[in-house]
XYZ file of C-alpha atoms in Angstrom:
326
model
C 0.037 0.492 0.336
C 1.443 3.492 -1.063
C 0.349 6.164 0.045
C 0.678 9.859 -2.209
C 4.323 10.285 -3.518
C 4.908 13.790 -1.987
C 7.941 14.608 0.116
C 9.060 11.852 2.662
C 8.044 13.295 6.323
C 11.011 12.397 8.804
C 10.429 10.546 12.685
C 11.997 12.272 15.511
C 15.421 11.053 15.082
C 15.340 12.706 11.654
C 15.061 9.286 9.415
C 13.039 9.764 5.762
C 10.101 7.451 7.007
C 9.059 7.103 3.020
C 12.420 5.264 2.457
C 11.952 3.098 5.059
C 8.639 0.462 4.901
C 6.553 0.704 7.390
C 3.268 -1.458 9.030
C -0.191 -0.186 10.806
C -0.096 -1.950 14.474
C -3.698 -1.776 15.951
C -3.754 -2.962 20.005
C -7.469 -3.938 20.836
C -7.406 -4.104 24.910
C -10.536 -3.471 27.830
C -10.051 0.199 27.734
C -9.222 1.014 24.540
C -8.270 0.265 21.137
C -4.494 2.159 19.393
C -3.602 2.114 16.327
C -0.512 3.212 14.685
C 2.333 3.242 12.008
C 6.225 1.358 12.859
C 8.746 1.305 10.708
C 11.231 -1.993 10.125
C 13.060 -0.344 12.872
C 10.291 -0.737 15.952
C 9.818 3.181 16.139
C 6.065 4.462 16.093
C 6.289 7.209 13.432
C 5.984 10.498 15.295
C 2.096 11.863 15.273
C 0.760 8.787 13.617
C -0.902 7.044 17.190
C -4.427 7.274 17.946
C -6.601 5.808 20.857
C -10.078 5.836 21.378
C -12.244 3.807 24.036
C -13.306 0.667 24.154
C -14.627 -0.462 27.604
C -16.851 -3.350 29.208
C -19.885 -1.119 29.070
C -19.482 -0.224 25.654
C -21.994 -1.771 22.417
C -20.620 -4.210 20.062
C -20.573 -1.788 17.621
C -19.843 1.104 20.137
C -15.842 -0.771 20.014
C -15.983 -1.409 16.302
C -16.525 2.055 15.959
C -13.670 3.111 18.215
C -11.689 0.277 15.998
C -12.632 1.855 12.512
C -11.783 5.414 14.159
C -8.589 4.906 15.095
C -7.438 3.678 12.222
C -8.805 6.417 9.597
C -7.262 8.854 11.755
C -3.785 6.633 11.710
C -3.984 6.462 8.002
C -4.961 10.209 7.259
C -1.829 10.897 9.877
C 0.788 8.936 7.629
C 3.590 10.291 6.201
C 3.448 11.554 2.554
C 5.033 7.958 0.465
C 3.974 5.919 3.488
C 4.623 2.753 2.429
C 2.633 0.652 3.924
C 3.606 -3.044 3.990
C 0.766 -4.672 6.169
C -1.283 -4.582 8.740
C -0.412 -6.768 12.680
C -3.220 -6.450 15.313
C -3.016 -7.678 18.837
C -5.783 -8.397 20.836
C -7.184 -9.129 24.390
C -7.817 -13.200 24.229
C -9.184 -15.547 23.483
C -8.641 -15.321 20.019
C -9.118 -18.034 17.108
C -6.268 -17.226 14.011
C -8.140 -19.686 12.087
C -11.669 -17.725 11.624
C -9.677 -14.162 12.402
C -11.583 -13.416 16.108
C -11.940 -12.495 18.935
C -13.771 -12.824 22.211
C -11.611 -10.650 25.066
C -12.884 -11.579 28.256
C -13.278 -8.148 29.198
C -15.760 -7.063 26.361
C -18.305 -9.204 27.128
C -20.328 -7.903 24.070
C -17.589 -9.386 21.309
C -17.751 -12.784 21.462
C -16.474 -14.000 17.996
C -15.835 -10.930 16.727
C -14.863 -11.165 13.351
C -11.757 -7.873 13.954
C -9.362 -9.131 10.467
C -12.396 -8.856 8.742
C -13.004 -5.479 10.394
C -9.629 -4.204 10.132
C -9.494 -5.015 6.414
C -11.948 -3.488 5.482
C -11.328 -0.446 6.616
C -7.611 0.757 6.437
C -7.748 -1.356 2.537
C -5.209 -4.070 3.535
C -5.783 -7.501 2.309
C -4.642 -10.051 5.451
C -4.352 -8.815 8.316
C -1.815 -10.804 10.996
C -4.073 -11.284 14.020
C -2.681 -12.638 17.441
C -2.690 -12.403 21.111
C -1.860 -9.289 22.727
C 0.470 -11.042 25.064
C 2.770 -12.465 21.888
C 2.652 -8.996 20.731
C 4.222 -7.556 23.593
C 6.745 -10.661 23.585
C 7.442 -9.777 20.027
C 8.339 -6.446 20.992
C 10.715 -6.994 24.252
C 12.809 -9.869 22.095
C 12.515 -7.370 18.826
C 13.761 -4.156 20.351
C 13.349 -4.364 24.407
C 13.783 -5.783 27.671
C 14.346 -9.601 25.656
C 16.741 -9.410 23.196
C 18.974 -11.895 23.413
C 17.404 -14.490 25.185
C 15.929 -17.411 23.781
C 12.982 -18.841 26.110
C 11.244 -15.585 28.280
C 7.680 -14.692 28.805
C 6.346 -11.276 27.561
C 3.682 -10.372 30.869
C 1.422 -7.137 30.960
C -0.372 -6.313 33.926
C -3.498 -4.079 33.275
C -7.305 -4.628 33.522
C -6.284 -8.037 32.478
C -2.990 -10.038 32.668
C -2.073 -11.270 29.332
C 1.271 -12.867 27.709
C 3.271 -14.766 25.423
C 5.939 -17.135 25.223
C 8.982 -17.582 23.073
C 10.707 -20.987 23.286
C 14.420 -21.890 21.692
C 14.182 -18.695 19.691
C 10.254 -19.258 18.113
C 7.137 -17.705 19.466
C 4.268 -20.096 20.657
C 1.001 -19.480 18.806
C -0.788 -22.754 19.760
C -3.687 -24.768 18.500
C -5.647 -21.677 18.504
C -3.161 -18.798 18.732
C -4.217 -18.355 21.982
C -0.489 -20.262 24.249
C 1.055 -18.173 26.615
C -2.156 -16.651 28.290
C -0.701 -16.955 31.913
C -3.735 -14.678 32.786
C -5.873 -17.927 33.032
C -3.738 -20.062 34.851
C -5.867 -21.006 37.210
C -3.973 -20.722 41.054
C -6.802 -22.166 43.573
C -8.939 -24.784 43.179
C -12.468 -24.430 42.296
C -15.021 -24.787 45.037
C -17.545 -26.052 42.615
C -18.215 -26.979 39.272
C -17.637 -25.111 36.266
C -16.014 -22.302 34.981
C -14.350 -19.636 38.354
C -12.305 -16.680 36.827
C -12.088 -15.388 39.674
C -9.486 -18.177 41.067
C -7.260 -17.389 37.797
C -4.546 -15.312 37.923
C -6.024 -12.388 35.845
C -9.062 -12.898 38.598
C -6.940 -12.241 41.768
C -4.060 -9.928 40.306
C -5.077 -7.404 37.866
C -5.730 -3.705 38.389
C -9.568 -3.821 38.980
C -9.371 -7.030 40.865
C -6.707 -6.004 43.302
C -8.600 -2.802 43.375
C -11.933 -4.363 43.988
C -10.304 -6.657 47.085
C -8.495 -3.842 48.419
C -12.206 -1.603 48.937
C -13.316 -5.063 50.009
C -10.872 -4.507 53.311
C -12.336 -1.581 53.727
C -9.761 0.444 52.203
C -11.389 4.226 50.188
C -9.879 5.165 47.177
C -10.986 4.095 43.322
C -8.484 3.572 41.456
C -5.033 2.139 40.877
C -3.200 5.174 40.900
C -5.187 5.847 43.852
C -3.886 2.090 45.044
C 0.123 3.484 44.220
C -0.909 6.851 46.533
C -1.836 5.050 49.476
C 0.477 2.466 49.138
C 3.364 5.296 49.205
C 1.590 6.265 52.310
C 1.791 3.342 53.844
C -1.323 2.256 54.083
C -1.762 -1.306 55.406
C -4.666 -2.231 53.169
C -2.737 -0.853 50.447
C 0.479 -2.440 51.400
C -1.283 -5.682 51.595
C -3.285 -5.756 48.283
C 0.227 -5.197 46.305
C 1.380 -8.081 48.031
C -0.912 -10.048 47.184
C -0.415 -8.585 43.764
C 2.985 -10.149 43.497
C 1.989 -12.771 45.522
C 0.075 -14.110 42.721
C 2.335 -13.198 39.501
C 5.052 -14.876 41.578
C 2.923 -18.260 41.740
C 1.694 -18.074 37.969
C 5.209 -17.333 37.078
C 6.876 -20.338 38.363
C 4.242 -22.353 37.048
C 5.401 -21.338 33.711
C 8.734 -21.853 34.621
C 8.096 -25.555 35.723
C 7.115 -25.790 32.391
C 9.518 -24.241 30.227
C 12.785 -22.933 32.303
C 12.002 -19.644 31.676
C 15.425 -17.489 31.430
C 13.669 -14.073 32.019
C 10.243 -12.833 32.029
C 9.791 -8.929 30.828
C 6.410 -7.527 32.789
C 4.657 -4.269 31.254
C 1.438 -2.644 31.696
C 0.287 0.100 33.907
C -0.681 -2.139 37.474
C 3.271 -3.288 36.831
C 4.485 0.430 38.002
C 1.978 0.788 41.022
C 5.451 0.599 42.614
C 8.845 0.216 42.121
C 8.934 -2.140 44.867
C 6.925 -4.696 42.797
C 9.392 -6.208 41.216
C 11.283 -7.181 44.504
C 7.969 -8.399 46.030
C 7.460 -10.507 42.528
C 11.195 -11.816 42.927
C 10.691 -13.149 46.711
C 7.337 -15.028 46.150
C 8.899 -16.354 43.414
C 11.670 -17.669 45.735
C 9.340 -18.523 47.888
C 7.237 -20.194 46.686
C 9.225 -22.415 43.031
C 8.909 -25.996 43.135
C 11.616 -26.348 41.413
C 15.494 -24.997 42.808
C 16.201 -23.931 39.262
C 13.522 -21.361 38.893
C 14.596 -19.028 41.145
C 17.170 -17.836 38.326
C 14.814 -16.541 36.302
C 15.195 -12.488 35.525
C 12.405 -10.643 36.159
C 12.699 -7.368 34.100
C 10.651 -4.547 33.949
C 9.405 -3.674 30.096
C 11.822 -1.574 28.056
C 9.207 -0.112 26.050
C 6.419 0.952 28.387
C 3.010 1.716 26.667
C 4.178 1.436 23.486
C 5.345 -2.430 23.393
C 2.039 -3.507 21.870
C 1.524 -1.623 19.133
C 5.663 -1.971 18.318
C 4.549 -5.961 18.937
C 1.745 -5.539 16.809
C 3.557 -4.228 14.366
C 6.187 -6.574 14.807
C 3.622 -9.114 13.277
C 5.174 -7.689 10.023
C 8.276 -6.326 10.345
C 9.363 -9.791 12.277
C 7.288 -12.054 10.542
C 9.858 -14.558 10.344
C 8.964 -15.663 14.335
C 5.522 -16.544 13.962
C 5.288 -19.921 14.398
């Protein structure tokens, strides 16, 4: 896809954007959808990043309209002469790569929604590449972030939900349906009754809204993750207990994954991962405490090097680094 032939624009670093191939990157999550153009050096093109709210209270068509809007805004802000190779889409899961559909747990009105078809129709780009958002985060960190040089690792996000992606012996792991690495759905406790119980999963215990909700049940008076962070800094005992609850659950989840695939490193990002700088030390302490094998305690727990840009860089990596895809 080649846009108009006027003189090339530049990135903030001064590189001629039109001289480098670009990917349309889209990230769909429980609170927002974002889109941007990203070059083959993992750089978001200045002025092309746009976002719109999604949210569990939204309608199916309202979320679809948000996706359409950010695609339109991003393509409209493309530099003159931009050469767009394809579209990469990361979405909260579960997903079906065979059908191009998504059913994000935190967007209950989207069940089996044809996201790949929507992106293709709106952007005019054929055959968008759809993958789990956690895999995109891992891809970004392995391509340009904290996991460069590792061969067996996990990328992880702690935010509205908890997602993850796996790299095993230098290759991304997609799985039968595209949902491999969905670490947020590891079950940490035994079911009290029959059927599905999302409250006993890592996400059900440790995701930002779940931790905030737990703290409020204990009598804490705040409302948001930012409030919880402030209370933690003030040494509020309930806030401290809530953050420790999160770290304990994340450590248990990581230790379980390590027992299966012997991880070298885990890179963690997402808004709630920044609730306090202490969180990473608390996670490491948790792993050391619960690890069922002596070898597990050697796993490196690293903050994301890409921060909030990771999901978009990873979605672009589905195009620029297709050699890593299963």
